[in-house]
Structures are given as C-alpha cells and as structure tokens.
mmCIF file of C-alpha atoms in Angstrom:
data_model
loop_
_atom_site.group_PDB
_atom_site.id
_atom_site.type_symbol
_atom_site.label_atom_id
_atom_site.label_comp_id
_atom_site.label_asym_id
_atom_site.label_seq_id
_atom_site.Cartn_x
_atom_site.Cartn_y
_atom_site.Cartn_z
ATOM 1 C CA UNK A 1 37.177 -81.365 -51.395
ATOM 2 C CA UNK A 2 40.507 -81.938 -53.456
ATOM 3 C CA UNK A 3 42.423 -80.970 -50.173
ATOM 4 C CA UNK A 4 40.937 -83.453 -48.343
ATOM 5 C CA UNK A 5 41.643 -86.533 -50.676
ATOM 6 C CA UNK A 6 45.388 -87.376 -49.668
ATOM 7 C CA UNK A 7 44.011 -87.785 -45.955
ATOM 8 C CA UNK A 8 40.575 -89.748 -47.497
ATOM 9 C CA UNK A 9 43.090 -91.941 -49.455
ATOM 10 C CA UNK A 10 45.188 -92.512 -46.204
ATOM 11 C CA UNK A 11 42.294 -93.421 -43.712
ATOM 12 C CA UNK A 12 41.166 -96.043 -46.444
ATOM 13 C CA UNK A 13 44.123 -97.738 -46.479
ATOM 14 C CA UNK A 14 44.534 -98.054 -43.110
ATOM 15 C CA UNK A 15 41.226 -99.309 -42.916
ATOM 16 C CA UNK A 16 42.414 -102.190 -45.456
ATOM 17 C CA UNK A 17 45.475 -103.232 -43.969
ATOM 18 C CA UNK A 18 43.776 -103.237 -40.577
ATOM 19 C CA UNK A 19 40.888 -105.199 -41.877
ATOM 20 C CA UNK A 20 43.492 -107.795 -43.864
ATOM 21 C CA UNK A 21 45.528 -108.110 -40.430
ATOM 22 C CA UNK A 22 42.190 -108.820 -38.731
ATOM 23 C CA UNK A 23 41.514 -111.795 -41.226
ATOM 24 C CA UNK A 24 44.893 -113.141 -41.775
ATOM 25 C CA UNK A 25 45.020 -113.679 -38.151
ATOM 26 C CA UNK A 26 48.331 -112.452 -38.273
ATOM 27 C CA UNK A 27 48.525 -110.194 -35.260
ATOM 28 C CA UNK A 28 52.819 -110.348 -35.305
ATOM 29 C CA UNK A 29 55.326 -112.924 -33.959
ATOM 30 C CA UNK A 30 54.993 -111.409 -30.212
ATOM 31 C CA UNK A 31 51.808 -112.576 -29.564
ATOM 32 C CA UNK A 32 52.781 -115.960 -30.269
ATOM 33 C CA UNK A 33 53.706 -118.536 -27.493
ATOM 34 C CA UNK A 34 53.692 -122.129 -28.593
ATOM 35 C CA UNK A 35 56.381 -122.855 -31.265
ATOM 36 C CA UNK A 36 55.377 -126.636 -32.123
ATOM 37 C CA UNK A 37 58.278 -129.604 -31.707
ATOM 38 C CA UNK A 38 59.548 -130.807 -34.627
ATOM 39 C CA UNK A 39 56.492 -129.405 -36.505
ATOM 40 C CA UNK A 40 54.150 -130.593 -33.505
ATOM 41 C CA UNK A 41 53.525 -133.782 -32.218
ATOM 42 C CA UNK A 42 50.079 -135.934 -33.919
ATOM 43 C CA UNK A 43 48.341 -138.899 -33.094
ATOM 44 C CA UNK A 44 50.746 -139.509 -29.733
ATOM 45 C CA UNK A 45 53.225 -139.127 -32.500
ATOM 46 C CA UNK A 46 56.735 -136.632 -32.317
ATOM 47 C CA UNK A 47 59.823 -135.835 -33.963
ATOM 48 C CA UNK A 48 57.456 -136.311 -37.386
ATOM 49 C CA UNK A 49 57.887 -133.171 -38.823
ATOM 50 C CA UNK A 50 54.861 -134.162 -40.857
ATOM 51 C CA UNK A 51 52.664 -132.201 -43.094
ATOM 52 C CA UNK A 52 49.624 -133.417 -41.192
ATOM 53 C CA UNK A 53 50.806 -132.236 -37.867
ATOM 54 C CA UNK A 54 51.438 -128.503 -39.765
ATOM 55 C CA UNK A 55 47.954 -128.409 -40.248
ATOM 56 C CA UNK A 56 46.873 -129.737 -37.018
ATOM 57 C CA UNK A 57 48.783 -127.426 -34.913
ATOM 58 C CA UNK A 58 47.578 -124.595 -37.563
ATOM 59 C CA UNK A 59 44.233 -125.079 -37.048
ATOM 60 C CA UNK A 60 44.717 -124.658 -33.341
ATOM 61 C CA UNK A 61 46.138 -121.614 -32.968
ATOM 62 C CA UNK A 62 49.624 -122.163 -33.085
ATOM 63 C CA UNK A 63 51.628 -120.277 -35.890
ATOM 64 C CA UNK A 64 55.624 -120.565 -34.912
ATOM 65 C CA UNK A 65 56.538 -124.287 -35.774
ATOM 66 C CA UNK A 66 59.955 -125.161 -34.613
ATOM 67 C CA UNK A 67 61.711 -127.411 -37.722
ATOM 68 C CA UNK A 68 64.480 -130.189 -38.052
ATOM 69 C CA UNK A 69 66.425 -129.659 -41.388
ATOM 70 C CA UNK A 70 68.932 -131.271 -42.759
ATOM 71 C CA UNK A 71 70.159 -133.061 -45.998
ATOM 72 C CA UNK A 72 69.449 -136.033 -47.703
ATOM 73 C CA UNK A 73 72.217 -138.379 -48.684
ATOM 74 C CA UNK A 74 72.011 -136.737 -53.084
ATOM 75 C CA UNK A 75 71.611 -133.306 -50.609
ATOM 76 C CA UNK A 76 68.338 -132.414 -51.049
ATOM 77 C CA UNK A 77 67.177 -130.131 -48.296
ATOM 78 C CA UNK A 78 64.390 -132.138 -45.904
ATOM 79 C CA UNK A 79 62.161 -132.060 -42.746
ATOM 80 C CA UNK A 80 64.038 -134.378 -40.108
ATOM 81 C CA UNK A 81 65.061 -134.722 -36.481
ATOM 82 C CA UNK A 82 66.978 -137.915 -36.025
ATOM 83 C CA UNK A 83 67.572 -140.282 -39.361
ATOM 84 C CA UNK A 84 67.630 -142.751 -36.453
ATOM 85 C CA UNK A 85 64.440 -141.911 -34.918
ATOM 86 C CA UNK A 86 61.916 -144.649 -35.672
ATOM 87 C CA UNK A 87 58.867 -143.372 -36.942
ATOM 88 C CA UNK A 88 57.569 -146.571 -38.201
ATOM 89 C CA UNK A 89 60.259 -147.926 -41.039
ATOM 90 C CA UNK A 90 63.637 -149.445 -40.394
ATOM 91 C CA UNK A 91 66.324 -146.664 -41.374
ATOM 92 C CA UNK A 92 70.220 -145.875 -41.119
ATOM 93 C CA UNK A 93 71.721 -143.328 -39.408
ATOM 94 C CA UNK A 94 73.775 -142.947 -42.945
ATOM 95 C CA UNK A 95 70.260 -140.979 -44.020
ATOM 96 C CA UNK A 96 68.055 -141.477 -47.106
ATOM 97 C CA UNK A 97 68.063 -140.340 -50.600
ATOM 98 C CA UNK A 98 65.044 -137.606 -51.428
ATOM 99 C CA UNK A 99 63.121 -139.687 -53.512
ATOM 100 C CA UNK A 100 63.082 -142.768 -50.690
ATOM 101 C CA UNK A 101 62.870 -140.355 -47.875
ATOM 102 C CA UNK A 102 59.350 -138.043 -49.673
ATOM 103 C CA UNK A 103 57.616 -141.286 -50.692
ATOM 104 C CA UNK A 104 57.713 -143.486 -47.172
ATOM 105 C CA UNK A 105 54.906 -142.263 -45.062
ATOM 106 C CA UNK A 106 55.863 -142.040 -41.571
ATOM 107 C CA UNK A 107 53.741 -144.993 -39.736
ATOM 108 C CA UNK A 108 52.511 -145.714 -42.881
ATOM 109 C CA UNK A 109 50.106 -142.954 -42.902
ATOM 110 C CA UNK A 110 51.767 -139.710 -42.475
ATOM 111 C CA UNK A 111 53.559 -136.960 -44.985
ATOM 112 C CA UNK A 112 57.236 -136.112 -44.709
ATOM 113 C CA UNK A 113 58.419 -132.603 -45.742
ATOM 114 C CA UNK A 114 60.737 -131.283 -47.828
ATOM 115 C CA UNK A 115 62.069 -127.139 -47.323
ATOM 116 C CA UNK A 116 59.837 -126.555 -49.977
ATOM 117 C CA UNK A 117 57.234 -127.754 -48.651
ATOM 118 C CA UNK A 118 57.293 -125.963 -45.622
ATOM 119 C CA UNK A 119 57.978 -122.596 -47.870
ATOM 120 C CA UNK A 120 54.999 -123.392 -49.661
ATOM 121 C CA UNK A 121 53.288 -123.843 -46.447
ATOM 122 C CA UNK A 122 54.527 -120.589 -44.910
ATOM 123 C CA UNK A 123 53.472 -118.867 -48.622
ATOM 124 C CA UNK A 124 49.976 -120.085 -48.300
ATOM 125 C CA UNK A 125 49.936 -119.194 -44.418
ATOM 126 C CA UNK A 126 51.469 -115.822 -44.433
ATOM 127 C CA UNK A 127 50.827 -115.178 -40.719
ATOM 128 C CA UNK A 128 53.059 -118.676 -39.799
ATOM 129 C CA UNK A 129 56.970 -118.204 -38.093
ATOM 130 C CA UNK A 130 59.744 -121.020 -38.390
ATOM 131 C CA UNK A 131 62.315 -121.447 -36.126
ATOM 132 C CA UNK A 132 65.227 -123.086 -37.725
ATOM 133 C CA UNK A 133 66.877 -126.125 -36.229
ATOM 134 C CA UNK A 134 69.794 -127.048 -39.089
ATOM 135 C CA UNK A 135 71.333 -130.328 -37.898
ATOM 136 C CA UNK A 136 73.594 -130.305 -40.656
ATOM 137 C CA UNK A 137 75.994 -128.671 -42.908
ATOM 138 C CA UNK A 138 75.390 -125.221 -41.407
ATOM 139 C CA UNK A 139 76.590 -123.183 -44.227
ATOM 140 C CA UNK A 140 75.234 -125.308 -46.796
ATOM 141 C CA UNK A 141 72.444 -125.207 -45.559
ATOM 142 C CA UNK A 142 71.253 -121.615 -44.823
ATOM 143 C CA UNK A 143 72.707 -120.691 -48.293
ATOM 144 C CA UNK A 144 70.593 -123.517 -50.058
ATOM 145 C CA UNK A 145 67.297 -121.969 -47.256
ATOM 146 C CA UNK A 146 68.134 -118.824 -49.349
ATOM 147 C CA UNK A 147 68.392 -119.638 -52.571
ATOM 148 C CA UNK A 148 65.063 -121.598 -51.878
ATOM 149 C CA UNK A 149 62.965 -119.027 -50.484
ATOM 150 C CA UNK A 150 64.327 -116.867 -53.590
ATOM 151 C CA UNK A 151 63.378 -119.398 -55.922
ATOM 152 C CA UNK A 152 59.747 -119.669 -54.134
ATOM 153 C CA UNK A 153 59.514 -115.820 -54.731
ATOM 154 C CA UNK A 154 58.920 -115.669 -51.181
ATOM 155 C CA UNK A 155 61.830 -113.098 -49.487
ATOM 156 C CA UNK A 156 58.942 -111.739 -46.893
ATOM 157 C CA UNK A 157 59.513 -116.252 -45.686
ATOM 158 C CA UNK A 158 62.786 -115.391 -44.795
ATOM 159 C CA UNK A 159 61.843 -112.355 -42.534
ATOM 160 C CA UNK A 160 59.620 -115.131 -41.265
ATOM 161 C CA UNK A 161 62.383 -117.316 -39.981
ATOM 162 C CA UNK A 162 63.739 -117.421 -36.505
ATOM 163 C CA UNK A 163 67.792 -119.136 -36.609
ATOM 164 C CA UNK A 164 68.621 -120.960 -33.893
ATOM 165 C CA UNK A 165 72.289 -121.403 -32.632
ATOM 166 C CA UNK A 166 73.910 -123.105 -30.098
ATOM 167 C CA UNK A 167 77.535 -121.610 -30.299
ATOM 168 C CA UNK A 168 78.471 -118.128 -31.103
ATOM 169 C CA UNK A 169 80.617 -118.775 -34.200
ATOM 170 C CA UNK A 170 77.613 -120.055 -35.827
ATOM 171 C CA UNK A 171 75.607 -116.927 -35.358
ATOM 172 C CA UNK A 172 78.563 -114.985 -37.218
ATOM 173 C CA UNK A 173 78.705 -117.399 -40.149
ATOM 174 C CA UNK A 174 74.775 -117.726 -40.334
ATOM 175 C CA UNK A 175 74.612 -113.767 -40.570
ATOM 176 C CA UNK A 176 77.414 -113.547 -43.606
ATOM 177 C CA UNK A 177 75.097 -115.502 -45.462
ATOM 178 C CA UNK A 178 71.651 -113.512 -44.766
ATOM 179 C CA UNK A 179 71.006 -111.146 -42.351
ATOM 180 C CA UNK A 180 67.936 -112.953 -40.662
ATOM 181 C CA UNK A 181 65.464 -110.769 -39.190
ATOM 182 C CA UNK A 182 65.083 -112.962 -36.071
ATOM 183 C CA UNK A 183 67.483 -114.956 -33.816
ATOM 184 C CA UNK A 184 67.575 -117.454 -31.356
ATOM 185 C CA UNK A 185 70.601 -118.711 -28.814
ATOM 186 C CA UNK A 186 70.141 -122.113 -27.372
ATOM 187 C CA UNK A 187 71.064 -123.191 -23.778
ATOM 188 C CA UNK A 188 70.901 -126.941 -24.330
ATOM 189 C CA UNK A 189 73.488 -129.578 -23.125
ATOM 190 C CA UNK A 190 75.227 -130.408 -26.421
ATOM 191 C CA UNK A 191 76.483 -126.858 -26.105
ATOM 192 C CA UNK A 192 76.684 -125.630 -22.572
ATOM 193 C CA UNK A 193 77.443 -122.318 -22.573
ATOM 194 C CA UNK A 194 77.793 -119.997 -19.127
ATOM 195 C CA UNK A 195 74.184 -118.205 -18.880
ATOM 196 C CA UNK A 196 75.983 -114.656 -18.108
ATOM 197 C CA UNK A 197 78.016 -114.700 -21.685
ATOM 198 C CA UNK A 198 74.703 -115.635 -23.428
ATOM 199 C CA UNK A 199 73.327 -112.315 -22.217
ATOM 200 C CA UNK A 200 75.881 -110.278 -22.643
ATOM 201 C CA UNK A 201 76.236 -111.858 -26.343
ATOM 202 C CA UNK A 202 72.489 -111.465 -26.850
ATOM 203 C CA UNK A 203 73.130 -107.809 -25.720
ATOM 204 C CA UNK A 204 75.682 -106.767 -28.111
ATOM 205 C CA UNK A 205 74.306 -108.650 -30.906
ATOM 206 C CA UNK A 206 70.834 -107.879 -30.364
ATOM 207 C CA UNK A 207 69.410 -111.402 -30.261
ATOM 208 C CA UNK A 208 65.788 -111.609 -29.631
ATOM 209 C CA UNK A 209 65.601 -114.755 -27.846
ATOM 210 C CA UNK A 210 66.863 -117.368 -25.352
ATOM 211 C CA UNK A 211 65.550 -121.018 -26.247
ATOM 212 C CA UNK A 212 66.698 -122.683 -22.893
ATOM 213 C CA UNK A 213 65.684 -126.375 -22.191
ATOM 214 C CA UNK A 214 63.442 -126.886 -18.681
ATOM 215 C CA UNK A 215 66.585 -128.453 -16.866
ATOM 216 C CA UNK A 216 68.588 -124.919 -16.766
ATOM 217 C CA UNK A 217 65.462 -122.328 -16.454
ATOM 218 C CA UNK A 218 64.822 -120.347 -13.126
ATOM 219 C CA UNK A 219 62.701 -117.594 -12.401
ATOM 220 C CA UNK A 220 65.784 -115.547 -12.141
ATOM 221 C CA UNK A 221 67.053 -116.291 -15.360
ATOM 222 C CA UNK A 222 63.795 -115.191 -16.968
ATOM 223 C CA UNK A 223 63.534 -112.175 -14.777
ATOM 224 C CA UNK A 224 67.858 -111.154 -16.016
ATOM 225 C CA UNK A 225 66.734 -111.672 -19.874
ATOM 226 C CA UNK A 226 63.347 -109.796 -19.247
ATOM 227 C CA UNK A 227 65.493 -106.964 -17.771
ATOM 228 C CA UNK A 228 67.388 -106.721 -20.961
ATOM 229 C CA UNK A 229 64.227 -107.207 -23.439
ATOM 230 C CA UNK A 230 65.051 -110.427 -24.359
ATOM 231 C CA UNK A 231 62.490 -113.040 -24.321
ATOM 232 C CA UNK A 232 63.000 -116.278 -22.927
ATOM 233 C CA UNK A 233 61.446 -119.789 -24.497
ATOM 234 C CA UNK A 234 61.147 -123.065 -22.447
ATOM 235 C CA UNK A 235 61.882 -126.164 -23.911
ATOM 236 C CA UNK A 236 59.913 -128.630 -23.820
ATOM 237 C CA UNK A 237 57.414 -128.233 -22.026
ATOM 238 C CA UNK A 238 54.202 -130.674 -22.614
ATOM 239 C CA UNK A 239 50.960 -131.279 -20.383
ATOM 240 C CA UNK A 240 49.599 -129.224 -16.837
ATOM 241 C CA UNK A 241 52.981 -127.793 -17.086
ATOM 242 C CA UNK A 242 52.392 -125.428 -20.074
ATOM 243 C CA UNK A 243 50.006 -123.063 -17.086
ATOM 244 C CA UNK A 244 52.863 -123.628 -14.633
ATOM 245 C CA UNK A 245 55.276 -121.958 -17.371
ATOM 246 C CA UNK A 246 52.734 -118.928 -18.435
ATOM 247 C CA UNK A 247 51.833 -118.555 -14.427
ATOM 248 C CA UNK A 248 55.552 -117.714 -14.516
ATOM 249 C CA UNK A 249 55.184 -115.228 -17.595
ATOM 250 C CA UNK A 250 57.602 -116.952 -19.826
ATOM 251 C CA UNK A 251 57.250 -115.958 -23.504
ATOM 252 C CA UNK A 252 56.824 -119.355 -24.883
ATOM 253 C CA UNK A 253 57.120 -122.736 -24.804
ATOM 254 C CA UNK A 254 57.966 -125.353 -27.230
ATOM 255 C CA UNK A 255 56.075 -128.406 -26.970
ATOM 256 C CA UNK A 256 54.677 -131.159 -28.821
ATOM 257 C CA UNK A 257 51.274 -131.208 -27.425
ATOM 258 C CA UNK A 258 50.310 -127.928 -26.330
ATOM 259 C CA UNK A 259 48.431 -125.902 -28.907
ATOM 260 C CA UNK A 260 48.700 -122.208 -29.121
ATOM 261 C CA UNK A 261 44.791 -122.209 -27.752
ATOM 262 C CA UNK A 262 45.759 -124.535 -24.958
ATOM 263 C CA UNK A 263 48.038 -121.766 -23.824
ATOM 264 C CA UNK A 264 45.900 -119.035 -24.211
ATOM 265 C CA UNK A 265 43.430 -120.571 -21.781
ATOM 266 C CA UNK A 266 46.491 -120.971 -19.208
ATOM 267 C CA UNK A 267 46.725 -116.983 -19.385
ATOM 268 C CA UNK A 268 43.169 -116.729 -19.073
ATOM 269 C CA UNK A 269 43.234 -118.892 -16.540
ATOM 270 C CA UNK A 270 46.505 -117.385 -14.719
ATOM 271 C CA UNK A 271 45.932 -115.840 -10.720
#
C-alpha cells in the first residue's frame, strides 16, 4: 500500500487544482477575447475607468480589462484616459491632485480608480488580466506598477499584466525594469510603424500580441501574425461588428460594449 501513496498523493492534487481552476473560472489568458476599453464602458458611459464598470464587465464574462494609467499632479499613480475627457466635472488638462481626483465621482455617481485599486481588484479576482496603457512617465511609471504590486504582496498580478507599447525603445526600457510575462505592440496612428518590422520585431523578441486599431487590420495581416503564432487584437470594435471580427477568427477585440459572453455567442453563432 506504502508504494502506492506518492501516486495516491499525486492524483489528489491534481484533482484539487483541477477542481480550484474549475471554480475560479480561470481557464488561462488564451481563452479570453474581450479586453474591456478603458475598464469597459457603463451606463452609455466610456473612457471611465470606473470601479463600477470592473464589476460590470466581470460579471459578464470578461476578465482582460484594458487600463489608462497615469499620474496625478503630487504623482500618485491613477486610473485615467484623457484629464481632458469630460466625464461629468469641469477639469484641466494640467491633471488633478489624488485626493481631488479619488473623491469626484465621475457623473456624479461613479468610482474612479487608483493602481491600487485595480491590484486589489486583480488580488480578489485572481483569474482577471490587465493590459497596460501608461500615458505617462513610462519609466516612472512601470517602476512605481512594481513596487506596488510588491507592496500588495501580489508578484503572481504582475505575471497578470499585459504591457502595451507603441515604439520599440519602449519595449527595451519597460523590460530593464521587469521582465513582464506578457507583451503587446500597438499599430495605432500616434505611432505608425511599417506592419512588416512589427513582425519581424515581435519575432525576435517574442511578443505575444499585435493590438492594431480597425482602420489598419486585413485578413491578411491576421493570417501573416497567425503564421508566426502571434495573436492579433482589434481595436475597437463595439456593436454587430464584434461577430463580423470572430467570423474572421481574430483573437480579440477591445471594446467598450461587448462583454466577453456577447462574444462567445458570436463563436457559437459563427458559419
């Protein structure tokens, strides 16, 4: 009977991390679509970045949340697009200090985040994926997302993290700081760079993904990165769309009103 315990030990504790995958709902960052816009968009709301829209998008299936960060003006690290955007209050595009910028509710009604309030949102949803959109102070920033997550006790949030960059030097001065387990190039217009040199970086680098915005995708652009196992996002892609995209076998899309369930029925749904 002795002989047999080491493989009776082993069976039961694959039972128990099968059965805790099972009820975590966390079946891995691949079979994840929908990364939400700026956190999701709520109420006909976007660019919130709000607590409430977290949740929302949560309980709907969607577990990558795509998230603005930047600085306040006494640099304090926050959850924000635009310090122009109007979401309800008048506001400069010189920022806010932390304490003005966590107690206005956006519309009146609805919570603004701070990074450690999305790490203790990703600590008490262990099966949730962040893809980081710094707007500011790059290196500052990822050293302070460090020192954060370390501070939270929470180094299994940083292999949780998914760094986007739109430029190649970033990705070089991101990795010096942490080597992220996930990364993300960006085809978008503030940084237009030729679609062949994003592969062939994403090649030699091994870079997971290609966020591209809706105005540069094709069908053979998806089909090149697929070639080369790199999976291709679609930004941002909202309404009938979203089945148009999956039809197409895209790996995701980020939108701010498509649910993770909504797309799931489009590849149910898909001829």
């Amino acid at each position: 009977m002795e002989k047999f315990l080491p493989l009776f030990l082993m069976i039961i504790c694959f039972i128990f991390i099968s059965v805790k995958i099972i009820f975590s709902g966390d079946v891995g960052i691949n079979n994840y679509h929908v990364i939400a816009h700026s956190g999701g968009g709520f109420d006909n709301y976007i660019y919130m970045n709000a607590l409430e829209a977290y949740h929302f998008e949560y309980e709907h299936g969607t577990r990558m949340f795509d998230a603005d960060v930047r600085f306040t003006t006494d640099s304090v690290l926050v959850l924000r697009h635009e310090w122009t955007d109007n979401l309800g209050f008048t506001n400069s595009s010189k920022g806010m200090a932390y304490e003005e910028f966590i107690n206005t509710k956006m519309y009146g009604k609805y919570t603004p985040m701070s990074f450690e309030d999305l790490l203790d949102f990703m600590i008490s949803h262990e099966d949730v994926y962040i893809h980081l959109d710094v707007k500011n102070r790059l290196k500052e920033s990822y050293e302070q997302i460090v020192k954060l997550a370390e501070m939270k006790n929470c180094p299994n949030c940083l292999d949780r993290m998914i760094v986007s960059f739109y430029n190649y030097e970033d990705y070089f001065l991101i990795k010096e700081i942490y080597n992220f387990k996930y990364y993300a190039i960006r085809k978008y217009p503030n940084f237009d760079l030729d679609i062949n040199d994003i592969l062939q970086f994403c090649i030699e680098n091994q870079i997971q993904y290609l966020s591209i915005m809706e105005q540069y995708f094709t069908e053979d652009i998806l089909n090149l990165f697929h070639n080369n196992k790199i999976k291709v996002n679609v930004a941002v892609i909202d309404g009938e769309k979203a089945c148009k995209y999956a039809k197409m076998g895209v790996d995701g899309i980020v939108s701010n009103f498509v649910t993770e369930n909504d797309f799931i029925e489009c590849l149910k749904n898909k001829e």
